[in-house]
Short mmCIF file of C-alpha atoms and ligand atoms in Angstrom, two decimals:
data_model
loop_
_atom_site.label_atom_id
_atom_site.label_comp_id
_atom_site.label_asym_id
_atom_site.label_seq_id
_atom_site.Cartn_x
_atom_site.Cartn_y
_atom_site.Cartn_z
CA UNK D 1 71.38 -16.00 197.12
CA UNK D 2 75.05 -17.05 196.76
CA UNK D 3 74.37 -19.02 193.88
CA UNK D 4 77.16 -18.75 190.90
CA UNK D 5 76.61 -16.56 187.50
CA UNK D 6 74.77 -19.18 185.20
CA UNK D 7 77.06 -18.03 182.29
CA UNK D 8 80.19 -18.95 184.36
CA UNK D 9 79.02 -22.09 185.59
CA UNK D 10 81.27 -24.87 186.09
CA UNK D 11 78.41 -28.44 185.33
CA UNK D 12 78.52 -31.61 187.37
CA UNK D 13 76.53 -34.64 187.29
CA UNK D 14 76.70 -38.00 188.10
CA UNK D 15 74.98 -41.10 187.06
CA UNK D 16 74.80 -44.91 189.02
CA UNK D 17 76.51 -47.60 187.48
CA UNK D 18 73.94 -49.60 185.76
CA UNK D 19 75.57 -51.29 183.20
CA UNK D 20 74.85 -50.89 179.21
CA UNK D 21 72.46 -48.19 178.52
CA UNK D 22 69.57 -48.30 176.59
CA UNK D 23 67.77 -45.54 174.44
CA UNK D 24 66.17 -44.32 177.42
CA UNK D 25 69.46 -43.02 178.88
CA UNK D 26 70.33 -41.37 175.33
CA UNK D 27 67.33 -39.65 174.64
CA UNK D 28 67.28 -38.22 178.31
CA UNK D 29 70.26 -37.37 179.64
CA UNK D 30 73.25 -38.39 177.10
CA UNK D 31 72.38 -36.51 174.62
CA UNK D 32 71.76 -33.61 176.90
CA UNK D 33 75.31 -33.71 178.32
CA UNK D 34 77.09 -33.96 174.93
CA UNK D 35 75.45 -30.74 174.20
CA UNK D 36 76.15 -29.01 177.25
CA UNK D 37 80.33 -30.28 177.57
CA UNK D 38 80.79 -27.90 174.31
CA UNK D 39 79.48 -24.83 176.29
CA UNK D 40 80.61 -25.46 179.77
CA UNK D 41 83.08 -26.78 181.78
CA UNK D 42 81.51 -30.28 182.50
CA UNK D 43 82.34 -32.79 185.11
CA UNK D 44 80.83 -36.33 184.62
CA UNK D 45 81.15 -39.39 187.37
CA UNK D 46 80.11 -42.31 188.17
CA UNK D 47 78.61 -42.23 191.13
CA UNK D 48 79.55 -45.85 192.61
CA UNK D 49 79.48 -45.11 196.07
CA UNK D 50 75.52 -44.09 195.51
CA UNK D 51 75.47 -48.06 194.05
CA UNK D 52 76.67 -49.41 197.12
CA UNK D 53 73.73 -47.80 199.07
CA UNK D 54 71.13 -50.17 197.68
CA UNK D 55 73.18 -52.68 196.24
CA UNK D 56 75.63 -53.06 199.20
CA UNK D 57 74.87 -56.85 199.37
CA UNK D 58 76.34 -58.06 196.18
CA UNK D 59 78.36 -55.38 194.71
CA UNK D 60 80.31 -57.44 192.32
CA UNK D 61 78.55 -56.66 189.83
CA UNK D 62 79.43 -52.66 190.19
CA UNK D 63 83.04 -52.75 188.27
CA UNK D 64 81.86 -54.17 185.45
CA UNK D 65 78.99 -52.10 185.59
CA UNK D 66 80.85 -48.94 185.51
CA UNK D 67 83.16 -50.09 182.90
CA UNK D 68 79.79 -50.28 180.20
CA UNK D 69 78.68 -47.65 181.22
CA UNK D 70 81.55 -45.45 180.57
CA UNK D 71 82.21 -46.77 177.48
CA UNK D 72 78.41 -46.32 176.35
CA UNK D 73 79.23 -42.21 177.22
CA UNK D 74 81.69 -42.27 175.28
CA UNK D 75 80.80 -43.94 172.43
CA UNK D 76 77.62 -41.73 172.14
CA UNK D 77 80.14 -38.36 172.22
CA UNK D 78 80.79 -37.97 175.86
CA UNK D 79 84.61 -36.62 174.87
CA UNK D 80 87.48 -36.99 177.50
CA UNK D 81 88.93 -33.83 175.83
CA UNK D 82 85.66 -31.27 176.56
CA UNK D 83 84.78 -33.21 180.02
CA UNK D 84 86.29 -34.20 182.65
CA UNK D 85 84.69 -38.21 183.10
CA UNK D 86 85.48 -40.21 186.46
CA UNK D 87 84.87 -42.38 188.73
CA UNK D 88 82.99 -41.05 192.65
CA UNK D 89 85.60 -43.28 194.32
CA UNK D 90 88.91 -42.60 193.08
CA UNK D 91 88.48 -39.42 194.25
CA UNK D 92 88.19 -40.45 197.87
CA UNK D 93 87.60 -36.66 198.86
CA UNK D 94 83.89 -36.52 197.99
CA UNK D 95 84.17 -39.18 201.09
CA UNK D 96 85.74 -36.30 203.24
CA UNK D 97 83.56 -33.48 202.89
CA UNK D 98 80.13 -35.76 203.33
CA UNK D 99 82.45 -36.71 206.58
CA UNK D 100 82.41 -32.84 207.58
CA UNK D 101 79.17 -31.93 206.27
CA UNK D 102 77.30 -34.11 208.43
CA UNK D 103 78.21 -32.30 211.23
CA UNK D 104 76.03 -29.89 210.54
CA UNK D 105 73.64 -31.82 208.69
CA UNK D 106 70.21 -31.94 210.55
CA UNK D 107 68.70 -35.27 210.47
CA UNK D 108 65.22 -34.00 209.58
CA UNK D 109 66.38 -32.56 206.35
CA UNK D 110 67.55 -35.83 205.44
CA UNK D 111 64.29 -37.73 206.57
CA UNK D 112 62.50 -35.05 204.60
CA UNK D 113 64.13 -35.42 201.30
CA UNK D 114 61.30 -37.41 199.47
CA UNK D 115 63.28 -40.03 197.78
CA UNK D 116 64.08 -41.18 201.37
CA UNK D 117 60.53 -42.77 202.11
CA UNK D 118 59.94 -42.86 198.29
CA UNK D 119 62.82 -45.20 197.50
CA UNK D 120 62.34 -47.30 200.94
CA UNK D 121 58.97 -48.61 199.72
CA UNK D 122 59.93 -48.98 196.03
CA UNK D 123 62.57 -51.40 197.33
CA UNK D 124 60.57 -53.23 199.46
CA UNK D 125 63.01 -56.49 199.81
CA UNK D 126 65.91 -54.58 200.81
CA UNK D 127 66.38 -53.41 204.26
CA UNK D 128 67.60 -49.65 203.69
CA UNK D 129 66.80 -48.54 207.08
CA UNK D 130 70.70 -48.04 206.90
CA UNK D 131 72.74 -45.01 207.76
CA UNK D 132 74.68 -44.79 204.06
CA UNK D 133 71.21 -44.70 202.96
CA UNK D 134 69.60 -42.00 204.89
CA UNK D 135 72.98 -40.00 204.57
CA UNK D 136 73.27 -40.24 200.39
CA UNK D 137 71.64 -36.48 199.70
CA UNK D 138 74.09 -35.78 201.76
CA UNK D 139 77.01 -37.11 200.14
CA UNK D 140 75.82 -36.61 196.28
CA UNK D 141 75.75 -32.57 197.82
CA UNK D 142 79.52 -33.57 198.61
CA UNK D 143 79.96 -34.29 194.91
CA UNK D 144 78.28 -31.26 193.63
CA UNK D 145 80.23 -28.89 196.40
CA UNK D 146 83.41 -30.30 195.99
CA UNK D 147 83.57 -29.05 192.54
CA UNK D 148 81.68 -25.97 193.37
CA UNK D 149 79.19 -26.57 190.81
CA UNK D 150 76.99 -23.73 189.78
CA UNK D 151 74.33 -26.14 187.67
CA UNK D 152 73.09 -29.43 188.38
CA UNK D 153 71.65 -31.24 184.76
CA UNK D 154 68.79 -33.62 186.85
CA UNK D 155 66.10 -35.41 185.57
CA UNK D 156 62.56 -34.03 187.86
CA UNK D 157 63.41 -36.93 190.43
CA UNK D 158 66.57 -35.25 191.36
CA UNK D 159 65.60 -31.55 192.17
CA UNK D 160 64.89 -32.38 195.78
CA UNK D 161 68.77 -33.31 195.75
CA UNK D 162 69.34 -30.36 194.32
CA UNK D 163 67.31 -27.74 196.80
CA UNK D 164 68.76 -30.24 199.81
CA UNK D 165 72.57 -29.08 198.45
CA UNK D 166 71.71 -25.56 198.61
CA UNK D 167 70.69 -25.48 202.50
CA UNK D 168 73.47 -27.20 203.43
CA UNK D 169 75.45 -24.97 201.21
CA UNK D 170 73.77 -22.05 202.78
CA UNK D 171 74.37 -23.51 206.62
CA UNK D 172 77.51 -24.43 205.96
CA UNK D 173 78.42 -20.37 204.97
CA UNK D 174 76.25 -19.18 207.45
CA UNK D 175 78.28 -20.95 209.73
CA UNK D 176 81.76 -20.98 208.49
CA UNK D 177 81.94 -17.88 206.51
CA UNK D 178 81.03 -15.52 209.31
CA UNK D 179 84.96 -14.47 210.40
CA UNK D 180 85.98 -11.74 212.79
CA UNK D 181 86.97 -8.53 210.42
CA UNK D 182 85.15 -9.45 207.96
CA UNK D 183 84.52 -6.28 206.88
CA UNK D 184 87.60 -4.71 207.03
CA UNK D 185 88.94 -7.82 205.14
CA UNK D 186 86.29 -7.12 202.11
CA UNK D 187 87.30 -3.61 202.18
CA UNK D 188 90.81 -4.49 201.65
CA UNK D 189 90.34 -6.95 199.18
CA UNK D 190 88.33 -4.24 196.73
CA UNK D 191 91.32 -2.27 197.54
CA UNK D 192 93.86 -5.17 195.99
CA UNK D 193 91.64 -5.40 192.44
CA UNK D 194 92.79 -2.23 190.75
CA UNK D 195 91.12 1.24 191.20
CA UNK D 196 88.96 0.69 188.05
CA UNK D 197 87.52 -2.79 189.03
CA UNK D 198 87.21 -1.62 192.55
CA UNK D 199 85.13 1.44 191.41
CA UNK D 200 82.72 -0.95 189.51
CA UNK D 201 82.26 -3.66 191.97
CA UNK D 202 81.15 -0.97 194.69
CA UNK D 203 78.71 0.92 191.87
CA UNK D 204 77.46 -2.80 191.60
CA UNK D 205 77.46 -3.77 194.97
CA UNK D 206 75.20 -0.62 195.88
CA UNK D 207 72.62 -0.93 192.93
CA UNK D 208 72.38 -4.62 194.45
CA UNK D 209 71.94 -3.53 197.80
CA UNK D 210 70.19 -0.47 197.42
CA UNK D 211 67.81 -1.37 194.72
CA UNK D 212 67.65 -5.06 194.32
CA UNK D 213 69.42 -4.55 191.04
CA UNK D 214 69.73 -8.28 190.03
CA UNK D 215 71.77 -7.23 186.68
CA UNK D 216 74.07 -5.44 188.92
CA UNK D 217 74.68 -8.84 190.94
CA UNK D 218 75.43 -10.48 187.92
CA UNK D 219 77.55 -8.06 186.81
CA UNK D 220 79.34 -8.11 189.89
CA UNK D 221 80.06 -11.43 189.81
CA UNK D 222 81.18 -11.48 186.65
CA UNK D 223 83.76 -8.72 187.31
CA UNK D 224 85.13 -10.87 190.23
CA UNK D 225 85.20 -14.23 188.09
CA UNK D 226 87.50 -12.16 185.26
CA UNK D 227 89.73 -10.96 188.53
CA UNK D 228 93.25 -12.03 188.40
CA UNK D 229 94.98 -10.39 190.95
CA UNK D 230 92.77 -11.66 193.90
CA UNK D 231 93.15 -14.67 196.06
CA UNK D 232 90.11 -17.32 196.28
CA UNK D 233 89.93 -16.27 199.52
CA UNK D 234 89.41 -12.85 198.74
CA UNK D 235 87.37 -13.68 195.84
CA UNK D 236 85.20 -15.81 198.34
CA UNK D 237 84.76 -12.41 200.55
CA UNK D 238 84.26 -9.98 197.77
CA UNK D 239 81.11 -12.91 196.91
CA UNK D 240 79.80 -12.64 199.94
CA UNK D 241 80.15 -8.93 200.51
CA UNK D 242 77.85 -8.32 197.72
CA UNK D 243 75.16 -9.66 199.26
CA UNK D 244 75.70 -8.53 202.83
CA UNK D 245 76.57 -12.23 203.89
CA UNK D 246 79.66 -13.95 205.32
CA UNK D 247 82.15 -15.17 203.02
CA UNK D 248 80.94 -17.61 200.52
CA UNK D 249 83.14 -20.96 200.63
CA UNK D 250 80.14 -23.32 198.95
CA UNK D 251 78.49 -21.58 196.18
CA UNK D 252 74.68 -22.37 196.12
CA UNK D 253 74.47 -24.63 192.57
CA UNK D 254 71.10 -24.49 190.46
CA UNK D 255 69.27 -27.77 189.18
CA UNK D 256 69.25 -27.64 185.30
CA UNK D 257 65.93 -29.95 184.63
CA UNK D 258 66.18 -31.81 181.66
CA UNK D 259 62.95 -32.30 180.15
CA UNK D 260 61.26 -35.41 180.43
CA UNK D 261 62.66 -37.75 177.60
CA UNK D 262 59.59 -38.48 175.21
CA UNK D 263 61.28 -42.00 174.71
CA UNK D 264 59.29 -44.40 174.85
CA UNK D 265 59.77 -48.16 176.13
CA UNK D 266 58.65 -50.58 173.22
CA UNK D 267 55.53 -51.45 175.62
CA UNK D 268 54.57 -47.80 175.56
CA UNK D 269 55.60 -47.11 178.92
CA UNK D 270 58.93 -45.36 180.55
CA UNK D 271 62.11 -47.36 178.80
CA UNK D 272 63.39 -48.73 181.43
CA UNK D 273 65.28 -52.41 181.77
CA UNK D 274 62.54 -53.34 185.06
CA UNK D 275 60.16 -53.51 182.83
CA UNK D 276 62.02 -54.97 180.12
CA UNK D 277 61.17 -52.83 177.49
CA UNK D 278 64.37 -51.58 176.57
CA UNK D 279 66.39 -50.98 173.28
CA UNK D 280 69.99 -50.95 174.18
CA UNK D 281 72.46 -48.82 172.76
CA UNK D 282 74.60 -51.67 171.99
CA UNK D 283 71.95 -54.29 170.58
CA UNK D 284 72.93 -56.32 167.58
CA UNK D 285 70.66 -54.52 164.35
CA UNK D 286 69.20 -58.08 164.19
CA UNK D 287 67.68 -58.15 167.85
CA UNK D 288 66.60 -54.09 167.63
CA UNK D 289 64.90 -55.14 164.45
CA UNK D 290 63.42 -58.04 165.79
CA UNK D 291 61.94 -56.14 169.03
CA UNK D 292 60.56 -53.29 167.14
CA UNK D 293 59.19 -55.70 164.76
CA UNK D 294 57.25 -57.71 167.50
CA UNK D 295 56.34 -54.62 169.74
CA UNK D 296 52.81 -54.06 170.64
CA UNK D 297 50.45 -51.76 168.36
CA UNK D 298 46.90 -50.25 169.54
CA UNK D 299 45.54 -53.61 169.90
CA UNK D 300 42.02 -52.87 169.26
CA UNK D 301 43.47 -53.12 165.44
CA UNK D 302 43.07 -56.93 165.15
CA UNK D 303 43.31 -57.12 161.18
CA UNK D 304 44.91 -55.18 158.73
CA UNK D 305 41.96 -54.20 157.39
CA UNK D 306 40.30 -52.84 160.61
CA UNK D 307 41.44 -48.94 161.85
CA UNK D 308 43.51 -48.02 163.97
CA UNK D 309 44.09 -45.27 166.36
CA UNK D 310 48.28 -44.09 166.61
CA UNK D 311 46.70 -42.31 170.04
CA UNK D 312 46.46 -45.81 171.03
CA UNK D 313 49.75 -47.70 169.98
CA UNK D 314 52.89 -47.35 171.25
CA UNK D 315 54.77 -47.37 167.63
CA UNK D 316 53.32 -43.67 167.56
CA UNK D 317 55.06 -42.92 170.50
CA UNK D 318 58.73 -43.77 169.16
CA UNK D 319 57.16 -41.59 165.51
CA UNK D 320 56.93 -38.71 167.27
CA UNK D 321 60.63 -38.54 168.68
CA UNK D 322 62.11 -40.05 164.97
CA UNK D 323 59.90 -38.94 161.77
CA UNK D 324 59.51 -36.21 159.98
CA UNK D 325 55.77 -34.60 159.48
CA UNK D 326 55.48 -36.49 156.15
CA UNK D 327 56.11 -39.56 157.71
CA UNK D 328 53.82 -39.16 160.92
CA UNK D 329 51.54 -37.13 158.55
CA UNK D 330 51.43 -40.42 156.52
CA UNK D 331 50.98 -42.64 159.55
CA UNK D 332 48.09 -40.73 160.89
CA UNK D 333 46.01 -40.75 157.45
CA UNK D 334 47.03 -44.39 156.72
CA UNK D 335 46.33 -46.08 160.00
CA UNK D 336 43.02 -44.29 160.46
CA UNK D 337 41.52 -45.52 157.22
CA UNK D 338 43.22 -48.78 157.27
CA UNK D 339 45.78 -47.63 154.42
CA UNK D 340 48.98 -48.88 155.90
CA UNK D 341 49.31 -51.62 158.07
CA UNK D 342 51.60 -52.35 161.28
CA UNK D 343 54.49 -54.19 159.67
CA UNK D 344 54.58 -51.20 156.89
CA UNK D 345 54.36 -48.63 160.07
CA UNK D 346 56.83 -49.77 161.71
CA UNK D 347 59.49 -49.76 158.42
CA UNK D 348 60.39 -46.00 159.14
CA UNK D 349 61.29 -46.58 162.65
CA UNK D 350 63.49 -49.79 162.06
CA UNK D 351 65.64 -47.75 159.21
CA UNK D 352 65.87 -44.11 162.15
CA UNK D 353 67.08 -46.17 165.12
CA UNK D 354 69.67 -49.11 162.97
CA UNK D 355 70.70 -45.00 161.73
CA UNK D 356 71.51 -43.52 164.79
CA UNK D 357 72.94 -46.92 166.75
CA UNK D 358 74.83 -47.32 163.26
CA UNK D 359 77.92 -44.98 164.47
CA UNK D 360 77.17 -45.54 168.52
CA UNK D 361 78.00 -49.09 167.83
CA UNK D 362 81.01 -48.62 165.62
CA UNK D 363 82.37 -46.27 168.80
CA UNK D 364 81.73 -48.54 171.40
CA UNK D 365 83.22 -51.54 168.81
CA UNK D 366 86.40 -49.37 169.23
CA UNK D 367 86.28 -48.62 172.76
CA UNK D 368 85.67 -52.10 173.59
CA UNK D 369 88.60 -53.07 172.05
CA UNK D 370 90.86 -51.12 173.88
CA UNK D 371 89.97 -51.44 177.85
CA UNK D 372 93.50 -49.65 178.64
CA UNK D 373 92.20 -46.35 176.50
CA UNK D 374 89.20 -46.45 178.54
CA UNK D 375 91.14 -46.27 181.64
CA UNK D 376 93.42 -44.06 181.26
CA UNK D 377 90.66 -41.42 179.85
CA UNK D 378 89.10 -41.87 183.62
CA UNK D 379 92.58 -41.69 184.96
CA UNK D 380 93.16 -38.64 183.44
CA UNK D 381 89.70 -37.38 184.31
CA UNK D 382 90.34 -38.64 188.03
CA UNK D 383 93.51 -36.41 188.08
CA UNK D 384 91.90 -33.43 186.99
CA UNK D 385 88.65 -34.02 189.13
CA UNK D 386 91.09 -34.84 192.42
CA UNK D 387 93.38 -30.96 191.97
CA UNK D 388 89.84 -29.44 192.11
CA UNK D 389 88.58 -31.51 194.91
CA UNK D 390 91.64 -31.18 196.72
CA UNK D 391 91.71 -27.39 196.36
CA UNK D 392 88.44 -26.82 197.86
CA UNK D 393 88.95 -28.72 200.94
CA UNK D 394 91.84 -26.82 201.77
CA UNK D 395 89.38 -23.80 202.18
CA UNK D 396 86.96 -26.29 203.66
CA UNK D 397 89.18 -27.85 206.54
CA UNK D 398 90.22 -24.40 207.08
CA UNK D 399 86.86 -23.11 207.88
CA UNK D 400 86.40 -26.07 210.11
CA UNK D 401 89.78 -25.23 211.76
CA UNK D 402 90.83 -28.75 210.88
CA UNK D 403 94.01 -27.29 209.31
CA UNK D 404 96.84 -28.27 211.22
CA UNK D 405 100.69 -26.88 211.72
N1 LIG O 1 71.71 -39.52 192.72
C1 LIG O 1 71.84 -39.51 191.29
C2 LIG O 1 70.96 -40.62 190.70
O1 LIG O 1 70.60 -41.53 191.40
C3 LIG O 1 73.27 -39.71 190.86
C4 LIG O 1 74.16 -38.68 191.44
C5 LIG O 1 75.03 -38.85 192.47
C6 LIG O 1 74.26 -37.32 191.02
N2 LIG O 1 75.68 -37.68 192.73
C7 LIG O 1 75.23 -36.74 191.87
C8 LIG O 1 73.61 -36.56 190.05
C9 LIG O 1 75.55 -35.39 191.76
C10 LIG O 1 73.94 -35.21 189.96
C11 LIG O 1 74.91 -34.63 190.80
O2 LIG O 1 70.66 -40.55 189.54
FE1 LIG O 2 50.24 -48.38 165.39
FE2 LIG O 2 51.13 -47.74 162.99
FE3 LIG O 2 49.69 -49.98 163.38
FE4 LIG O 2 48.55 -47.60 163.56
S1 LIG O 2 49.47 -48.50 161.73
S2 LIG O 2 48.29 -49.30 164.97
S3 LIG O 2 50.17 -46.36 164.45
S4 LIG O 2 51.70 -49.52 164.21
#
């Protein structure tokens, strides 16, 4: 279905500007992406223009914002020189292609996506019956497009974003892709690969066709990726001849779901700062201590010599992502029977997140410290993000005809 080789994939995701991040953020998504920019070629942005759809009546706070927050990715490992990081709105082009894609965006996709209603009632006080609102699907499937992303790292919430990006992907070929000679113009492109490459793709291209060889596709594609000699354009064709198609000018991307991060807030709930429950990356030791100290146990365990049940208490929770099976072995046994109490409990979990904030801090200390350094890494990541952008609108405002002299 158009979509790109998962082994080949080029990653993009963005995140809002929300200021410092809290343990939440690490555990769910941070972490992820650190992993991920050592196997992949990884774009990361923040996505500032997706701020200004809910916060568009006091964005002052957004600069700053995005300045924490970039220096929270990097100081947990986010690295300038295995990603490229940015910023949505330095590279005014994302701007340009939402511009072009909602042309042929139906509006009942966009009513349909379900964060649309979802979102509306969430934020009750705000009056988002606005058109940037209604329209931002649309324009965070200009950010994954642009780069021609082939996987999308999303929490569950996201996916809808993600299947939304793929028909408009798919209209936008279906419309643009279909060119007079098309044929002819695939034929001639085998021709240009090479006899030996040419021989494969069309082996490849009938085991596809023929037999629904899915391996064959793959292989296909692969064989075109490692193709020197061929322009994008022809590349584009050679895509889209495989499956029968038009030419291919937006690749289809894939969500990648992260898993749900078992991270805990310290009230038990989902860490998040609404409910105020957070652990931020960049607390002083003293204040982490303190909150983990004073967070809520199962609260049926009123003394220390009455039982209690770790099912129950919210201090399990944070056991299960940081000790070891001694440890939670140790808390099961000794908070059943009354063995251990909270304070003791909660000892093990004090020492495994001062550990891993230890060297976060010290990062962020340093990256504090030097504002300009931040900058010019999301200069440099800007640059890089913009030659990509740039390059695919070329092919984009020529399929629109919007190519002049
Ligand atoms: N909409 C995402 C969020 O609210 C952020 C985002 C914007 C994004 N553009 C994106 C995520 C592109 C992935 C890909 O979290
Ligand atoms: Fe919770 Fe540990 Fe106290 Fe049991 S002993 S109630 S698991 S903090």
């Amino acid at each position: 279905m158009n979509s790109v080789p998962a082994q080949h994939a080029r990653i993009l995701s963005g995140m809002r500007p929300t200021g410092r991040l809290h343990l939440g953020h690490y555990h769910g998504v941070l972490k992820n992406w650190v992993e991920l920019q050592h196997e992949y070629e990884c774009f990361f942005f923040v996505a500032d223009w997706h701020a200004l759809t809910t916060l568009y009546d006091d964005p002052s706070s957004i600069p700053d914002s995005v300045m924490e927050m970039v220096i929270d990715w990097l100081a947990v490992g986010v690295n300038q020189g295995e990603a490229k990081i940015f910023i949505q709105s330095q590279v005014p082009e994302h701007a340009e292609l939402h511009l072009l894609l909602s042309m042929i965006t139906p509006l009942g996709w966009l009513e349909r996506v379900p964060t649309y209603k979802d979102q509306q009632e969430k934020l009750k006080e705000k009056d988002l019956a606005t058109y940037g609102f209604l329209g931002y699907p649309l324009l965070q499937a200009a950010d994954i497009l642009i780069y021609k992303a082939g996987l999308v790292p999303v929490g569950e919430d996201q996916v809808s974003h993600v299947e939304f990006t793929r028909e408009v992907a798919r209209r936008f070929n279906h419309i643009y892709g279909r060119e007079t000679g098309f044929e002819e113009m695939a034929e001639q492109a085998i021709k240009k690969m090479g006899k030996k490459s040419a021989k494969l793709y069309n082996r490849y291209r009938k085991a596809y066709q023929e037999q629904g060889d899915q391996s064959a596709l793959d292989a296909a594609r692969a064989l075109l990726d490692s193709q020197q000699n061929i322009t994008v354009n022809d590349r584009d064709r050679l895509f889209g001849y495989l499956e029968g198609s038009g030419r291919v000018i937006l690749p289809e991307p894939q969500p990648l779901l992260t898993k749900a991060s078992k991270m805990p807030g310290l009230d038990g709930q989902k860490m998040s700062k609404s409910y105020g429950n957070t652990i931020a990356l960049r607390d002083d030791p003293e204040v982490v201590e303190k909150s983990l100290r004073t967070m809520p146990t199962d609260t049926n365990r009123v003394r220390r010599t009455d039982p209690g049940d770790p099912d129950r208490c919210p201090v399990w929770q944070f056991h299960l992502v940081y000790s070891s099976d001694g440890v939670k072995t140790w808390v099961q046994e000794g908070c059943r029977s009354a063995g251990i109490g909270c304070v003791e409990c909660k000892q093990p979990i004090i020492d495994a997140v001062l550990q891993e904030l230890k060297p976060i801090q010290e990062r962020a200390k340093s990256f504090e410290a030097q504002p300009d350094l931040v900058r010019s890494i999301l200069a440099e990541g800007c640059e890089a993000a913009r030659d990509m952008a740039q390059s695919t609108m070329v092919e984009v405002r020529h399929a629109m005809s919007m190519n002049y002299r």
